[in-house]
Amino acid sequence: MHAPRLHCTVQRTENTLALLNSLFTLGDDQDFEPVLLDTWSPGPPAEEEHNMACLAALLDEPLALRRPRTGRTPSKRLTWHCSIRSSPPAALTEGDWYDLALDVLDATGIDPTGDSAACRWAALQTAEDRIDIVATVVRQDGRWARLHNDEVFARFACEKYSRERAASRR
């Protein structure tokens, strides 16, 4: 069996709540119920049902805390969104998606391994063949995340994951 081919795109948006609502309500697969795979640590537990407004407010909290500290209004497009699709569609399990999300978060600088003040994020499986990672670009310590070439690093993480998966199946 071949390793899955992973297609990755990264973009920014202005409104975390609007993005989360669109991901949970406009899914491509009508038979698939979107699920929250995980969040930052210590974030809200993924096992609980979440109100999207509350989740968006928690994700955006570092932005709200930064404004009074710096005295400046933050720039727009502070919500980071990475969408990853696999083909063939049923190639990855929920655990595989979770591992891939952590690899992408580490590689892009959203949540580097061992960084307790990293950005807040949520990984959502929105279809059988797709996950979406939503994060704010302001870290929990109030500094900007270093996201230079983040889409390139996300794609490299996906390619590496696919190669490692292929090698483990031989």
C-alpha atoms as a printed R data frame, in Angstrom:
    type eleno elety resid chain resno       x      y      z
1   ATOM     1    CA   MET     A     1   0.000  0.000  0.000
2   ATOM     2    CA   HIS     A     2   1.279  3.461 -0.912
3   ATOM     3    CA   ALA     A     3   1.694  6.264  1.590
4   ATOM     4    CA   PRO     A     4  -0.909  8.998  1.391
5   ATOM     5    CA   ARG     A     5  -0.205 12.035 -0.726
6   ATOM     6    CA   LEU     A     6  -0.723 15.115  1.422
7   ATOM     7    CA   HIS     A     7  -1.787 18.497  0.022
8   ATOM     8    CA   CYS     A     8  -1.158 21.451  2.312
9   ATOM     9    CA   THR     A     9  -2.173 25.118  2.137
10  ATOM    10    CA   VAL     A    10  -1.615 27.908  4.640
11  ATOM    11    CA   GLN     A    11  -3.449 31.201  4.783
12  ATOM    12    CA   ARG     A    12  -4.309 33.991  7.216
13  ATOM    13    CA   THR     A    13  -7.658 35.499  8.088
14  ATOM    14    CA   GLU     A    14  -9.027 38.261 10.304
15  ATOM    15    CA   ASN     A    15 -11.777 36.453 12.173
16  ATOM    16    CA   THR     A    16 -11.166 33.290 14.196
17  ATOM    17    CA   LEU     A    17 -14.846 32.706 14.972
18  ATOM    18    CA   ALA     A    18 -15.944 33.045 11.345
19  ATOM    19    CA   LEU     A    19 -13.222 30.596 10.288
20  ATOM    20    CA   LEU     A    20 -14.172 28.018 12.947
21  ATOM    21    CA   ASN     A    21 -17.860 28.312 12.094
22  ATOM    22    CA   SER     A    22 -17.178 27.843  8.388
23  ATOM    23    CA   LEU     A    23 -14.989 24.794  9.052
24  ATOM    24    CA   PHE     A    24 -17.629 23.150 11.241
25  ATOM    25    CA   THR     A    25 -20.675 23.960  9.107
26  ATOM    26    CA   LEU     A    26 -19.522 23.946  5.502
27  ATOM    27    CA   GLY     A    27 -17.784 20.585  5.403
28  ATOM    28    CA   ASP     A    28 -17.287 18.909  2.046
29  ATOM    29    CA   ASP     A    29 -18.548 15.562  3.295
30  ATOM    30    CA   GLN     A    30 -22.166 15.688  4.498
31  ATOM    31    CA   ASP     A    31 -21.833 12.234  6.124
32  ATOM    32    CA   PHE     A    32 -18.834 13.255  8.247
33  ATOM    33    CA   GLU     A    33 -19.252 14.939 11.630
34  ATOM    34    CA   PRO     A    34 -16.349 17.381 12.208
35  ATOM    35    CA   VAL     A    35 -14.354 16.645 15.358
36  ATOM    36    CA   LEU     A    36 -11.910 18.618 17.481
37  ATOM    37    CA   LEU     A    37  -8.773 16.441 17.570
38  ATOM    38    CA   ASP     A    38  -6.772 18.470 20.081
39  ATOM    39    CA   THR     A    39  -5.828 21.945 21.295
40  ATOM    40    CA   TRP     A    40  -2.794 23.672 22.757
41  ATOM    41    CA   SER     A    41  -1.572 22.586 26.159
42  ATOM    42    CA   PRO     A    42  -3.101 23.312 28.602
43  ATOM    43    CA   GLY     A    43  -6.089 24.144 26.450
44  ATOM    44    CA   PRO     A    44  -9.673 22.960 26.589
45  ATOM    45    CA   PRO     A    45  -9.998 19.163 26.351
46  ATOM    46    CA   ALA     A    46 -10.842 17.898 22.888
47  ATOM    47    CA   GLU     A    47 -13.208 15.273 24.312
48  ATOM    48    CA   GLU     A    48 -15.739 17.903 25.386
49  ATOM    49    CA   GLU     A    49 -18.275 19.510 23.087
50  ATOM    50    CA   HIS     A    50 -17.262 23.089 22.352
51  ATOM    51    CA   ASN     A    51 -19.129 26.242 21.596
52  ATOM    52    CA   MET     A    52 -17.273 27.826 18.664
53  ATOM    53    CA   ALA     A    53 -17.574 31.337 20.149
54  ATOM    54    CA   CYS     A    54 -15.912 30.167 23.382
55  ATOM    55    CA   LEU     A    55 -13.175 28.290 21.513
56  ATOM    56    CA   ALA     A    56 -12.498 31.339 19.302
57  ATOM    57    CA   ALA     A    57 -12.338 33.612 22.381
58  ATOM    58    CA   LEU     A    58  -9.858 31.253 24.057
59  ATOM    59    CA   LEU     A    59  -7.727 31.100 20.908
60  ATOM    60    CA   ASP     A    60  -7.758 34.904 20.605
61  ATOM    61    CA   GLU     A    61  -7.022 35.600 24.283
62  ATOM    62    CA   PRO     A    62  -3.294 36.345 23.720
63  ATOM    63    CA   LEU     A    63  -4.329 38.978 21.151
64  ATOM    64    CA   ALA     A    64  -6.641 40.658 23.655
65  ATOM    65    CA   LEU     A    65  -3.906 40.634 26.310
66  ATOM    66    CA   ARG     A    66  -1.311 42.091 23.933
67  ATOM    67    CA   ARG     A    67  -3.328 45.209 23.081
68  ATOM    68    CA   PRO     A    68  -3.252 46.880 26.554
69  ATOM    69    CA   ARG     A    69   0.372 45.875 27.046
70  ATOM    70    CA   THR     A    70   1.641 47.457 23.824
71  ATOM    71    CA   GLY     A    71  -0.938 50.228 23.428
72  ATOM    72    CA   ARG     A    72  -1.321 49.375 19.748
73  ATOM    73    CA   THR     A    73  -4.158 47.854 17.818
74  ATOM    74    CA   PRO     A    74  -2.946 44.574 16.355
75  ATOM    75    CA   SER     A    75  -2.722 44.223 12.611
76  ATOM    76    CA   LYS     A    76  -5.315 42.245 10.684
77  ATOM    77    CA   ARG     A    77  -5.055 38.612  9.592
78  ATOM    78    CA   LEU     A    78  -3.925 37.307 12.967
79  ATOM    79    CA   THR     A    79  -5.557 33.904 12.586
80  ATOM    80    CA   TRP     A    80  -3.394 31.261 10.933
81  ATOM    81    CA   HIS     A    81  -5.095 28.413  9.054
82  ATOM    82    CA   CYS     A    82  -3.431 25.298  7.663
83  ATOM    83    CA   SER     A    83  -5.551 22.865  5.675
84  ATOM    84    CA   ILE     A    84  -4.199 19.394  4.885
85  ATOM    85    CA   ARG     A    85  -5.882 16.857  2.595
86  ATOM    86    CA   SER     A    86  -4.875 13.291  1.915
87  ATOM    87    CA   SER     A    87  -5.374 11.152 -1.130
88  ATOM    88    CA   PRO     A    88  -6.531  8.468 -1.098
89  ATOM    89    CA   PRO     A    89  -9.207  9.763  1.305
90  ATOM    90    CA   ALA     A    90  -9.183  6.924  3.876
91  ATOM    91    CA   ALA     A    91  -5.392  6.769  4.134
92  ATOM    92    CA   LEU     A    92  -5.051  8.254  7.636
93  ATOM    93    CA   THR     A    93  -6.636  7.388 10.982
94  ATOM    94    CA   GLU     A    94  -7.572  9.941 13.645
95  ATOM    95    CA   GLY     A    95  -4.299  9.136 15.429
96  ATOM    96    CA   ASP     A    96  -2.330  9.664 12.211
97  ATOM    97    CA   TRP     A    97  -3.986 13.055 11.702
98  ATOM    98    CA   TYR     A    98  -3.129 13.996 15.284
99  ATOM    99    CA   ASP     A    99   0.552 13.056 14.816
100 ATOM   100    CA   LEU     A   100   0.704 14.944 11.516
101 ATOM   101    CA   ALA     A   101  -0.843 18.049 13.104
102 ATOM   102    CA   LEU     A   102   1.801 18.046 15.855
103 ATOM   103    CA   ASP     A   103   4.565 17.693 13.250
104 ATOM   104    CA   VAL     A   104   3.203 20.652 11.260
105 ATOM   105    CA   LEU     A   105   2.770 22.803 14.387
106 ATOM   106    CA   ASP     A   106   6.368 22.089 15.404
107 ATOM   107    CA   ALA     A   107   7.831 22.643 11.930
108 ATOM   108    CA   THR     A   108   6.045 25.945 11.299
109 ATOM   109    CA   GLY     A   109   6.834 27.515 14.663
110 ATOM   110    CA   ILE     A   110   3.222 27.698 15.829
111 ATOM   111    CA   ASP     A   111   3.942 25.241 18.652
112 ATOM   112    CA   PRO     A   112   7.589 24.159 18.697
113 ATOM   113    CA   THR     A   113   8.265 21.109 20.849
114 ATOM   114    CA   GLY     A   114   9.013 22.098 24.428
115 ATOM   115    CA   ASP     A   115   7.846 25.724 24.097
116 ATOM   116    CA   SER     A   116   5.340 26.368 26.895
117 ATOM   117    CA   ALA     A   117   4.540 29.911 25.684
118 ATOM   118    CA   ALA     A   118   3.802 28.967 22.060
119 ATOM   119    CA   CYS     A   119   0.733 29.989 20.087
120 ATOM   120    CA   ARG     A   120  -2.709 28.667 20.906
121 ATOM   121    CA   TRP     A   121  -4.121 26.303 18.302
122 ATOM   122    CA   ALA     A   122  -6.893 23.832 17.575
123 ATOM   123    CA   ALA     A   123  -6.722 20.859 15.192
124 ATOM   124    CA   LEU     A   124 -10.035 19.853 13.640
125 ATOM   125    CA   GLN     A   125 -10.808 16.903 11.431
126 ATOM   126    CA   THR     A   126 -13.392 18.361  9.085
127 ATOM   127    CA   ALA     A   127 -13.699 15.481  6.624
128 ATOM   128    CA   GLU     A   128 -12.477 11.908  6.306
129 ATOM   129    CA   ASP     A   129  -9.590 13.159  4.159
130 ATOM   130    CA   ARG     A   130  -8.909 16.558  5.746
131 ATOM   131    CA   ILE     A   131  -7.741 18.341  8.872
132 ATOM   132    CA   ASP     A   132  -7.644 22.045  9.531
133 ATOM   133    CA   ILE     A   133  -5.341 23.659 12.062
134 ATOM   134    CA   VAL     A   134  -6.387 27.071 13.364
135 ATOM   135    CA   ALA     A   135  -4.024 29.193 15.470
136 ATOM   136    CA   THR     A   136  -3.360 32.746 16.513
137 ATOM   137    CA   VAL     A   137  -0.029 34.251 15.482
138 ATOM   138    CA   VAL     A   138   0.566 35.936 18.836
139 ATOM   139    CA   ARG     A   139   2.189 33.618 21.350
140 ATOM   140    CA   GLN     A   140   0.881 33.163 24.881
141 ATOM   141    CA   ASP     A   141   3.758 35.305 26.179
142 ATOM   142    CA   GLY     A   142   2.548 38.180 23.957
143 ATOM   143    CA   ARG     A   143   5.327 38.012 21.354
144 ATOM   144    CA   TRP     A   144   4.725 37.448 17.657
145 ATOM   145    CA   ALA     A   145   5.318 33.922 16.402
146 ATOM   146    CA   ARG     A   146   8.213 33.567 13.976
147 ATOM   147    CA   LEU     A   147   6.402 32.267 10.930
148 ATOM   148    CA   HIS     A   148   8.816 32.997  8.117
149 ATOM   149    CA   ASN     A   149   8.179 30.486  5.283
150 ATOM   150    CA   ASP     A   150   5.502 28.736  7.352
151 ATOM   151    CA   GLU     A   151   3.749 27.250  4.317
152 ATOM   152    CA   VAL     A   152   7.024 25.800  3.036
153 ATOM   153    CA   PHE     A   153   7.762 24.250  6.433
154 ATOM   154    CA   ALA     A   154   4.208 22.881  6.679
155 ATOM   155    CA   ARG     A   155   4.612 21.227  3.271
156 ATOM   156    CA   PHE     A   156   8.003 19.805  4.258
157 ATOM   157    CA   ALA     A   157   6.451 18.345  7.434
158 ATOM   158    CA   CYS     A   158   3.685 16.730  5.355
159 ATOM   159    CA   GLU     A   159   6.189 15.288  2.865
160 ATOM   160    CA   LYS     A   160   8.385 13.969  5.679
161 ATOM   161    CA   TYR     A   161   5.393 12.378  7.397
162 ATOM   162    CA   SER     A   162   4.319 10.716  4.151
163 ATOM   163    CA   ARG     A   163   7.856  9.382  3.478
164 ATOM   164    CA   GLU     A   164   8.221  8.040  7.030
165 ATOM   165    CA   ARG     A   165   4.823  6.362  6.803
166 ATOM   166    CA   ALA     A   166   5.772  4.741  3.493
167 ATOM   167    CA   ALA     A   167   9.059  3.504  4.962
168 ATOM   168    CA   SER     A   168   7.317  2.003  8.011
169 ATOM   169    CA   ARG     A   169   4.961 -0.012  5.773
170 ATOM   170    CA   ARG     A   170   7.758 -1.736  3.850
